XYZ file of C-alpha atoms in Angstrom:
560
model
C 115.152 108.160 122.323
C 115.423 106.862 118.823
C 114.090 109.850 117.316
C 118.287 111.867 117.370
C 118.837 113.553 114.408
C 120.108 111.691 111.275
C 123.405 112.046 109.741
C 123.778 112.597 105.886
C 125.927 109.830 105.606
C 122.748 107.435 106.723
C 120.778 108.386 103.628
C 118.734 105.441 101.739
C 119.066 105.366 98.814
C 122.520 107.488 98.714
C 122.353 110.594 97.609
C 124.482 112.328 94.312
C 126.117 114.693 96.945
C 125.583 115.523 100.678
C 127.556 118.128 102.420
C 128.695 117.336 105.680
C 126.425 118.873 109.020
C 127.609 121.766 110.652
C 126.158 121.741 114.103
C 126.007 125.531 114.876
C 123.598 125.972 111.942
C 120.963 122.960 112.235
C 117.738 123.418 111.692
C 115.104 122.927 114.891
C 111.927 122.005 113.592
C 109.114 123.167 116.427
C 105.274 124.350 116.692
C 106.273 127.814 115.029
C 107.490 125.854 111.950
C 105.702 126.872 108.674
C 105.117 125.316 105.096
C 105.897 128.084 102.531
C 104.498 126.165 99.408
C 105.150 127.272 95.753
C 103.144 126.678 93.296
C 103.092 122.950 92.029
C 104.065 121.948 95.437
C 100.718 121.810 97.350
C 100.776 118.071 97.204
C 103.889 117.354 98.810
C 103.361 120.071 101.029
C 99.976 118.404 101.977
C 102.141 114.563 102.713
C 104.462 116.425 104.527
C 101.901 117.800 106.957
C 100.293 114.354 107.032
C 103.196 112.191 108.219
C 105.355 114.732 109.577
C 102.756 116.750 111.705
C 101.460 113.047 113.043
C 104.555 112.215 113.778
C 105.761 115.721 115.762
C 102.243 116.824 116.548
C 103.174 119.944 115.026
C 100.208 121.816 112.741
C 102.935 122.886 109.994
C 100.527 125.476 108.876
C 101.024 127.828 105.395
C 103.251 130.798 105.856
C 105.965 132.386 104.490
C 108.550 132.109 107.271
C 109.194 135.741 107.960
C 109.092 135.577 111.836
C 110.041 131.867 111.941
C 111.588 129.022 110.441
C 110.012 127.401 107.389
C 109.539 124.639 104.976
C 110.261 126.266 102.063
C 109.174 123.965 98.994
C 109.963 125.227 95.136
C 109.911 124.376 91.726
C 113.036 125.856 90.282
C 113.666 125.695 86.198
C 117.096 125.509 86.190
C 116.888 122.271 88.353
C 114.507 120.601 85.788
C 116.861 121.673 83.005
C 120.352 120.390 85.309
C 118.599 117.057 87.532
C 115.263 116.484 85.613
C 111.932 116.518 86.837
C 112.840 114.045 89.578
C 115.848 115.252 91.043
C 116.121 118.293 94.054
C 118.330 120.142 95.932
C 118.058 119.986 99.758
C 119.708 123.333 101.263
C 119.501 123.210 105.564
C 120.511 125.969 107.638
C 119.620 127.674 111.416
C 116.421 129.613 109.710
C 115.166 127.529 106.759
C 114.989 124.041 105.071
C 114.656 124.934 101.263
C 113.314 122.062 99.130
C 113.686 122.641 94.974
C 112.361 120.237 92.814
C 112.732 119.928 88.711
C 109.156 119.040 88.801
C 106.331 118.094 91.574
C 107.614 114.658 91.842
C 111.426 115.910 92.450
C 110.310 118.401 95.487
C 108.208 114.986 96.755
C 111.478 112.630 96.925
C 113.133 115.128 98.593
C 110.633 115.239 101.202
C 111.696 112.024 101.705
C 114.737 112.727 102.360
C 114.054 115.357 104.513
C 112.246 112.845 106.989
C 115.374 110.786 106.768
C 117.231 113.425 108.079
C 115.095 113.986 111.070
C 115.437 110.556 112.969
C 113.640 107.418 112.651
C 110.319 108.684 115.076
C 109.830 110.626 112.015
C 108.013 107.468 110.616
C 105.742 106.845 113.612
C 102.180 107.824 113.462
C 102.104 109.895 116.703
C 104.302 111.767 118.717
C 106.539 109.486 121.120
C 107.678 112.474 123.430
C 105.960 115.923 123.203
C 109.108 117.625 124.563
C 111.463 115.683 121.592
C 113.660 117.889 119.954
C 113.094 118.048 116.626
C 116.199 118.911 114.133
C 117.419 119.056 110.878
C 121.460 118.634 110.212
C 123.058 121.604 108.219
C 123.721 120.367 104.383
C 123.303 120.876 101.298
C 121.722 117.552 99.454
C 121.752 117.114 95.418
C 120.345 114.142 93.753
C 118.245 112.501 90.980
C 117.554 109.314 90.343
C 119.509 107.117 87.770
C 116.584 105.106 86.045
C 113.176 106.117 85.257
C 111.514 103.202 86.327
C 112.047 101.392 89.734
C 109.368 99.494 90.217
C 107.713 96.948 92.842
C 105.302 94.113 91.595
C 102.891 93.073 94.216
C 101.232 89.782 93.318
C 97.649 89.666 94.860
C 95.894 86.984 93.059
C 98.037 83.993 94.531
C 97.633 85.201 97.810
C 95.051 88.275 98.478
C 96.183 91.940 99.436
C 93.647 94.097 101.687
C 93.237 97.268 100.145
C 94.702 98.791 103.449
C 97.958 96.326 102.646
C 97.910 98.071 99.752
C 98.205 101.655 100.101
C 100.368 100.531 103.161
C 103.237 99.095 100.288
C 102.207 102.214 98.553
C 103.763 104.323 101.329
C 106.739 101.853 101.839
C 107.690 102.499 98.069
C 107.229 106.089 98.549
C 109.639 105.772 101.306
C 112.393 104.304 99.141
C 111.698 106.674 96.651
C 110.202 103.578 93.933
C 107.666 104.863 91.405
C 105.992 101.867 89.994
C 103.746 99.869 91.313
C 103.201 96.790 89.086
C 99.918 95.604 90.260
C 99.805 92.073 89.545
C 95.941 91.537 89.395
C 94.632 87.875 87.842
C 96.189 84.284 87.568
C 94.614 81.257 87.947
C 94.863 81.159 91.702
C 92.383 84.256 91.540
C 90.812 87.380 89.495
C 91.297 90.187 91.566
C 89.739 93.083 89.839
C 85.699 94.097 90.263
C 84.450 94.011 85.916
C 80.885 95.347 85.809
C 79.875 93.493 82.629
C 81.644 90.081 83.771
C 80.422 90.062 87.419
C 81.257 86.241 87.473
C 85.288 87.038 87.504
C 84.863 88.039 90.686
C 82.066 86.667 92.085
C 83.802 83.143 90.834
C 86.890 83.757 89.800
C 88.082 85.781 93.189
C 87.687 82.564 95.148
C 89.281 79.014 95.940
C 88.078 76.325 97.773
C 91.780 75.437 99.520
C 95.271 76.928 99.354
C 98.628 74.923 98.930
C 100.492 75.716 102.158
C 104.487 75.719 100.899
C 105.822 74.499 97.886
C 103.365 72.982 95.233
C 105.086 69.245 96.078
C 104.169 69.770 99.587
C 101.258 67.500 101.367
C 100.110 70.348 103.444
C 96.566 72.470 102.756
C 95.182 75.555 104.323
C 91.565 73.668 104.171
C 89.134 76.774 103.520
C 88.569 79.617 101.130
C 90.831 81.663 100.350
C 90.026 84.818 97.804
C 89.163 88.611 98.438
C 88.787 91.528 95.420
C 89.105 95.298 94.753
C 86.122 97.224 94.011
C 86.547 99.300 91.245
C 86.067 102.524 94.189
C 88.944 100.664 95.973
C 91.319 100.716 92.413
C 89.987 104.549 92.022
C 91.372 104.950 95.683
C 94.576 102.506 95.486
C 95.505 104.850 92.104
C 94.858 108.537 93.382
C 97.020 107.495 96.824
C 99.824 106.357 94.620
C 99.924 109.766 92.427
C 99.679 111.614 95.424
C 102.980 110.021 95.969
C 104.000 110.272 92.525
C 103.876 106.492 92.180
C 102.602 105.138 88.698
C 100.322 102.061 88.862
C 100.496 99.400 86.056
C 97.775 97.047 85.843
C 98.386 93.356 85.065
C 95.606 91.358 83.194
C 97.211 88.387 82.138
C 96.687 86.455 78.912
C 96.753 83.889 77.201
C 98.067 82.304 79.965
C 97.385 81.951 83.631
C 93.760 82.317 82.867
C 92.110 79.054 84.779
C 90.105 81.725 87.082
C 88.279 83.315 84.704
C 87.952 80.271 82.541
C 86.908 79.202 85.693
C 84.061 82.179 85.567
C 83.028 81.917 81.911
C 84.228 78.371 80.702
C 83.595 79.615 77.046
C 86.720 81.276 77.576
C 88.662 78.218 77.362
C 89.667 75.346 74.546
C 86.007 73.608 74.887
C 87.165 71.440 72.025
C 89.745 69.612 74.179
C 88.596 69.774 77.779
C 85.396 69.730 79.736
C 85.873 73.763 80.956
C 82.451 73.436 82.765
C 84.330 71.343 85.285
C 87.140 73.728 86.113
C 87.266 75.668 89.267
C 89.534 78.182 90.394
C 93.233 76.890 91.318
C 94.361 76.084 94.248
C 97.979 74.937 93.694
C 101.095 76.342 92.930
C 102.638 76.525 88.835
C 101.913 76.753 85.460
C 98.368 75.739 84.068
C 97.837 74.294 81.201
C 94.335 75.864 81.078
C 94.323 78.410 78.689
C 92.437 80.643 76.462
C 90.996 79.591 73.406
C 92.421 82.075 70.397
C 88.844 82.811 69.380
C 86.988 86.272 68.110
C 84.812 85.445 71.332
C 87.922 85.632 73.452
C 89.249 88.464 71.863
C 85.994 90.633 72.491
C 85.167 89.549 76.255
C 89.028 90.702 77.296
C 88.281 93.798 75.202
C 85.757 94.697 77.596
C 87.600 93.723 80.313
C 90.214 95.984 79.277
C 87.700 98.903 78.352
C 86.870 99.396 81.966
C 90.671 98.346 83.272
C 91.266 102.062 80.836
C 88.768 103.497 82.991
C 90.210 102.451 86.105
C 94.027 102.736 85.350
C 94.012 106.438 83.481
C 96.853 107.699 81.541
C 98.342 110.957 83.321
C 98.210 113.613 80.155
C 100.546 115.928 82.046
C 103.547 113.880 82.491
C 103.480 113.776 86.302
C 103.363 110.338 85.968
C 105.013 108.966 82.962
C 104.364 105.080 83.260
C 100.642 105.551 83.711
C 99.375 104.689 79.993
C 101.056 101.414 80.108
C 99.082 98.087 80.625
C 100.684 94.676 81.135
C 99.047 91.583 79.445
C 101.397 88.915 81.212
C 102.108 86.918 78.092
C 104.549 84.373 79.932
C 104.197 80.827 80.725
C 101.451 80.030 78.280
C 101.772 76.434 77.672
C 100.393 75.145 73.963
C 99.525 71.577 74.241
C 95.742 72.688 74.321
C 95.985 74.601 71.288
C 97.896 71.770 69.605
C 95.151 68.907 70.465
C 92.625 72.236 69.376
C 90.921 71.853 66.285
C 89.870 75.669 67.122
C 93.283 76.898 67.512
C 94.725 74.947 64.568
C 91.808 76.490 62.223
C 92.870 79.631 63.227
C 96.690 79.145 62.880
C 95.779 77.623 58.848
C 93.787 80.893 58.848
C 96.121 83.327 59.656
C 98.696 81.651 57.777
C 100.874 80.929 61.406
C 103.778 78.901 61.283
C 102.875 77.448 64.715
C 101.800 77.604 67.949
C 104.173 80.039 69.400
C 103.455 82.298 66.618
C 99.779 81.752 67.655
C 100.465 83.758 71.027
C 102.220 86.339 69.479
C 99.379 86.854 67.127
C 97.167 87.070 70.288
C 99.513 90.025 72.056
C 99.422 91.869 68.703
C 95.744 91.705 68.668
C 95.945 93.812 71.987
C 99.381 95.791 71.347
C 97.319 97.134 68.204
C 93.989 97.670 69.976
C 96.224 99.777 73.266
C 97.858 101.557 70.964
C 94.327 102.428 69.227
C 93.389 103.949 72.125
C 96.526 106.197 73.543
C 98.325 103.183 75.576
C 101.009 100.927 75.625
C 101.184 97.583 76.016
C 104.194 96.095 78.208
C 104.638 92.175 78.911
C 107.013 89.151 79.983
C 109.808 88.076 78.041
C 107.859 85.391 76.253
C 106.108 87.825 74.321
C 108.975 87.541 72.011
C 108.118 84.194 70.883
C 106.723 83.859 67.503
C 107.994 87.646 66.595
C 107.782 91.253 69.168
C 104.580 93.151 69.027
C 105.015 96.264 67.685
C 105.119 98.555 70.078
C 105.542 96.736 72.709
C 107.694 96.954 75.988
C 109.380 93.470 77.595
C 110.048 93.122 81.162
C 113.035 90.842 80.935
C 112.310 87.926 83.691
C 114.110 84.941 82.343
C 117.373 86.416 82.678
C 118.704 89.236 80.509
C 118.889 87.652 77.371
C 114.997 88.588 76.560
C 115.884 92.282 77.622
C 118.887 92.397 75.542
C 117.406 90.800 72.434
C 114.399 93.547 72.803
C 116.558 96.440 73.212
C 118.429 95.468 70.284
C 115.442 95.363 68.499
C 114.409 98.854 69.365
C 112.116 98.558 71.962
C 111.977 99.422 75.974
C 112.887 97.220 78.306
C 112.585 96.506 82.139
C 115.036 94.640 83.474
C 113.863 92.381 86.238
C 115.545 88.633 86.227
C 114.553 86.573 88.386
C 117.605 85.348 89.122
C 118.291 88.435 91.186
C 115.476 90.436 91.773
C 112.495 88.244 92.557
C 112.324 88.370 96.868
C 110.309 85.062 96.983
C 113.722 83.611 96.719
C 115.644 82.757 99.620
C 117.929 85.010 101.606
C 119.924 82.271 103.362
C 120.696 78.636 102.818
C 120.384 78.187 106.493
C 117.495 75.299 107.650
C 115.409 78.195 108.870
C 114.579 80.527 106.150
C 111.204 80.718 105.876
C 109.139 77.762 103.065
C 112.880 78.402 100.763
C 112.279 78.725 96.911
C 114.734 79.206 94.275
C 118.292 80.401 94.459
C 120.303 81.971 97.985
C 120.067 85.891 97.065
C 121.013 87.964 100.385
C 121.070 91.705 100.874
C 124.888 92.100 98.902
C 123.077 90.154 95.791
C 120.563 92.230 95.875
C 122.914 95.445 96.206
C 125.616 94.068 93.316
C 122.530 93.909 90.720
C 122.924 95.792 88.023
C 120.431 96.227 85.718
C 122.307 97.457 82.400
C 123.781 94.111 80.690
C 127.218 94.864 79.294
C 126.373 93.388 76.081
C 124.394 96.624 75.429
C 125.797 99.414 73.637
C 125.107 102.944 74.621
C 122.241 103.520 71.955
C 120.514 99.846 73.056
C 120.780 100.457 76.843
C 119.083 103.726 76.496
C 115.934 101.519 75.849
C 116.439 100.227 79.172
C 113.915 102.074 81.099
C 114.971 100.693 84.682
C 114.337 97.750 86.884
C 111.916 96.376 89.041
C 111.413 93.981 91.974
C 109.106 91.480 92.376
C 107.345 89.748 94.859
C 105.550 86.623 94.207
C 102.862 85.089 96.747
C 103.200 82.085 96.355
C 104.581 81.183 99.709
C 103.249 84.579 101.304
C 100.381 83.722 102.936
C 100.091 87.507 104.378
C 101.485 90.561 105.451
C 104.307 89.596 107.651
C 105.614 87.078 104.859
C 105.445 90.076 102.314
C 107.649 92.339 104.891
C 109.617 89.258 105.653
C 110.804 88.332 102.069
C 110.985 92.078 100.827
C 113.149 93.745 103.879
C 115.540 94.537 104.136
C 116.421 93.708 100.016
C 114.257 95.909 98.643
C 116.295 98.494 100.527
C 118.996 97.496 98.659
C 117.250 97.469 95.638
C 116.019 101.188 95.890
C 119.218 102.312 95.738
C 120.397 100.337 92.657
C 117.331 101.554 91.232
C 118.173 105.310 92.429
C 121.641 106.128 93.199
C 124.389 106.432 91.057
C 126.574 103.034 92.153
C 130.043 101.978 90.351
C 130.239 98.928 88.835
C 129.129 96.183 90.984
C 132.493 94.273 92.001
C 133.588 98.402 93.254
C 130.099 99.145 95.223
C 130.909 100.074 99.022
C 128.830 97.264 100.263
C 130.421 97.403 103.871
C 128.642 101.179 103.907
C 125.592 100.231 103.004
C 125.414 97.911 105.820
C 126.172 101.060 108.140
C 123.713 103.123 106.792
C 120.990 100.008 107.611
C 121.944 99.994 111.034
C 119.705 103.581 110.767
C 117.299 102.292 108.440
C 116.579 99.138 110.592
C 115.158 101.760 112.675
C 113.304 103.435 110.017
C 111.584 100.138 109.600
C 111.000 99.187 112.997
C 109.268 102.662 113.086
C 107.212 101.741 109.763
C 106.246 98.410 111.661
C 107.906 96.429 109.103
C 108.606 92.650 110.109
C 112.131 92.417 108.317
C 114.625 89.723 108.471
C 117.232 90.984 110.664
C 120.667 90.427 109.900
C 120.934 87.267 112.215
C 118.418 86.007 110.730
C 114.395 85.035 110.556
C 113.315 85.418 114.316
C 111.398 82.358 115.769
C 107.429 83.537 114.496
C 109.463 84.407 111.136
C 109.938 80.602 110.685
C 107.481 77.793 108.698
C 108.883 74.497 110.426
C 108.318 71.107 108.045
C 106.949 73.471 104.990
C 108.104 72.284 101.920
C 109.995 74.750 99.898
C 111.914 74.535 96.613
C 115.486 75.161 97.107
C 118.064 75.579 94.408
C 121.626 74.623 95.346
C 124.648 76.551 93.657
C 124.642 80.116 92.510
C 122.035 81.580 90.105
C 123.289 82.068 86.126
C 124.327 84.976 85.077
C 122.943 85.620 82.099
């Protein structure tokens, strides 16, 4: 059976400290086992009876444990105070598993850990064997995490996520003990999210006539429509499952830029003075468009009330449970200006506001809605680019293009999430064999992945405490569903959890020979999860896109 106990030393991510098992004194885990709940525990005692009593077929009822063993789950002071509201202790022995959190969302990791610990059939749905034995190892567990923010982008609007695909990611992040999920919602390839007084953004924008199949260079087409949206039920739904797992949910509604679907929708969106807009549709290739919004007051006022109702949607958490929830992302990246330049519009309003350019154009059009968050109790996070033409005040930069954007905002006195692509975007290929899977960008395999390390040197110890963590992310592009997602995030993201989460030595000195031990359990974890990895031999034969055009880049990726 698959479902033998789990050694400490098979934790992912790794633990601070683990004591070593004791056999005599392992816990057995049975139909008499109890949930003794403290208060501010409820929740995770609720998830616990969810996957683990599917998974045993035990009931896990309330109880105190007196006459049996228990589940005891606490919120302990001193641990808030010593590991911080995420971090727990772990304590096994023959009569109890005692769980102490700093906070709600520490006890909820280390419930995570606890179904580690009790073999990979703790991940199935239903019980494989009703007469399994069911045990805990002996030990004593400490950790917290090491960054704030590990987060997972999920672009939907290139290629469309199910709702069900997307609490399913919300319960793989869980897993791996990530706690923001970047939700990646409009591009010109598609406008994702349901806006009651723009109904054409998604009854328009959310579709395209034909998809690119590979590489935007290739000949091939996927020759019908190609779209789907979220309701805003399904986004109340998609955001209350990911604080039940403590997982914060940042919207992205991207400006100036990537805009061709909604210009698409409401053509008075876009530079009218310059193009025919009426003629646009929504995208359906691959890159940059250089359809973009016009920097009018009309503009301005319709993505106000877009964002109104995004507020709505997307609330900020007042008691701290989950403290990325008041940020929104505006994109801000890849906005190219030859449409403002040929604008009469757009150079009216640059004379106007007394711009020096173009680039100072955009950042006048991120201030606009860094100042009008801010109005409102939020906080306005976007790409790199949004440094061009001076920083919004206030403003947080995920650092894409390298770390140099990161660095120059931390300097500069403002947070930073450090996500390179580079290194941390799993679109790009894991092998430079012929039969990776449609190949983009630059060879980055599992030990890439586990040698990133998010701090750049160059930062001293006052700048890189702006650095509020990292993130993943996973562009569509060339992920035409599920399978592709699971393909090009496992096993990496793995790897990535526990840079993210774990306390690793400086890259060159990380054990990665160990982690590749402890996989050989979590492959099993996944296989349990139904997650279509790439095994370590690489992409099995249904894994494989035969004569699609990828990009490949030859040589390693810069450093900086």
């Amino acid at each position: 059976m698959s479902g033998d106990v789990t050694s400490t030393t098979e934790l992912i991510p790794a633990p601070l400290t683990a004591g070593a098992a004791d056999p005599t004194g392992d816990f057995v885990l049975d139909g008499t086992t109890v949930i003794d709940a403290g208060p501010g525990t409820e929740g995770t005692a609720r998830w616990l009876r969810g996957t683990l009593g599917a998974a045993t077929g035990f009931a896990l009822p309330p109880g105190d444990g007196a006459d049996s063993g228990a589940l005891r789950l606490r919120i302990r002071p001193d641990e808030t105070v010593r590991l911080g509201p995420e971090g727990y202790t772990l304590h096994v022995d023959r009569n109890a598993v005692t769980l102490s959190g700093g906070g709600p969302a520490g006890v909820f990791w280390g419930a995570q850990t606890l179904r580690q610990l009790l073999g990979p059939d703790a991940f199935r749905r239903a019980p494989l064997d009703p007469g399994h034995r069911w045990t805990v190892p002996a030990t004593d567990v400490e950790d917290a995490p090491r960054f704030r923010w590990r987060g997972l982008l999920l672009d939907v609007a290139r290629h469309f996520t199910a709702k069900e695909g997307v609490l399913r990611y919300l319960d793989l992040m869980a897993a791996h003990k990530l706690n923001v999920f970047h939700f990646h919602l409009t591009d010109d390839q598609g406008w994702r999210l349901e806006i009651k007084r723009h109904p054409k953004l998604t009854e328009t924008g959310a579709w395209r006539a034909r998809t690119k199949f590979g590489h935007r260079f290739s000949p091939l087409w996927e020759e019908k429509p190609h779209g789907g949206y979220y309701t805003q039920d399904d986004i109340r739904e998609i955001v209350a499952y990911a604080a039940e797992r403590h997982i914060s949910v940042i919207p992205e509604i991207d400006v100036p830029g990537h805009s061709q679907a909604a210009i698409a929708a409401y053509p008075e969106l876009g530079n009218t003075d310059v193009i025919d807009t009426t003629a646009l549709s929504v995208w359906d290739t691959w890159g940059v468009s250089s359809n973009v919004l016009a920097p009018t007051d009309n503009t301005l006022h319709f993505f106000e009330g877009v964002l109104e109702e995004v507020l709505e949607l997307f609330p900020a958490d007042v008691t701290g449970l989950l403290p990325f929830s008041g940020f929104i992302h505006i994109g801000g990246d890849e906005c190219p200006k030859d449409q403002w330049q040929r604008s009469p519009v757009a150079q009216a309003r640059i004379k106007e506001l007394g711009l020096a350019d173009e680039d100072e154009l955009q950042s006048w059009f991120i201030a606009h809605f860094d100042n009008w968050l801010r109005d409102r109790g939020r906080r306005l996070i976007g790409w790199d680019e949004i440094l061009e033409g001076g920083l919004a005040k206030g403003a947080a930069v995920a650092s894409w293009r390298g770390y140099q954007g990161g660095i120059a905002a931390a300097r500069a006195g403002h947070d930073v999430v450090v996500c390179p692509e580079q290194h941390v975007y799993l679109d790009h290929r894991q092998a430079a064999g012929p039969d990776e899977p449609v190949p983009i960008g630059f060879v980055r395999t599992l030990e890439d992945v586990y040698r990133f390390e998010p701090v750049p040197p160059e930062l001293d110890a006052r700048q890189a405490e702006h650095v509020l963590g990292t993130q993943a992310n996973l562009w569509t592009e060339v992920m035409e569903n599920h399978a592709r997602v699971d393909y090009q995030a496992f096993p990496r993201l793995a790897a990535f959890a526990e840079v993210a989460w774990s306390r690793l030595p400086a890259p060159a000195e990380r054990d990665f020979a160990g982690f590749e031990r402890r996989m050989t359990a979590h492959y099993r974890r996944l296989d349990a999860l139904g997650v279509d990895y790439r095994p370590p031999s690489g992409p099995r034969p249904w894994q494989q896109r035969p004569g699609v055009q990828g990009r490949p880049l030859d040589g390693p990726p810069p450093s900086r």
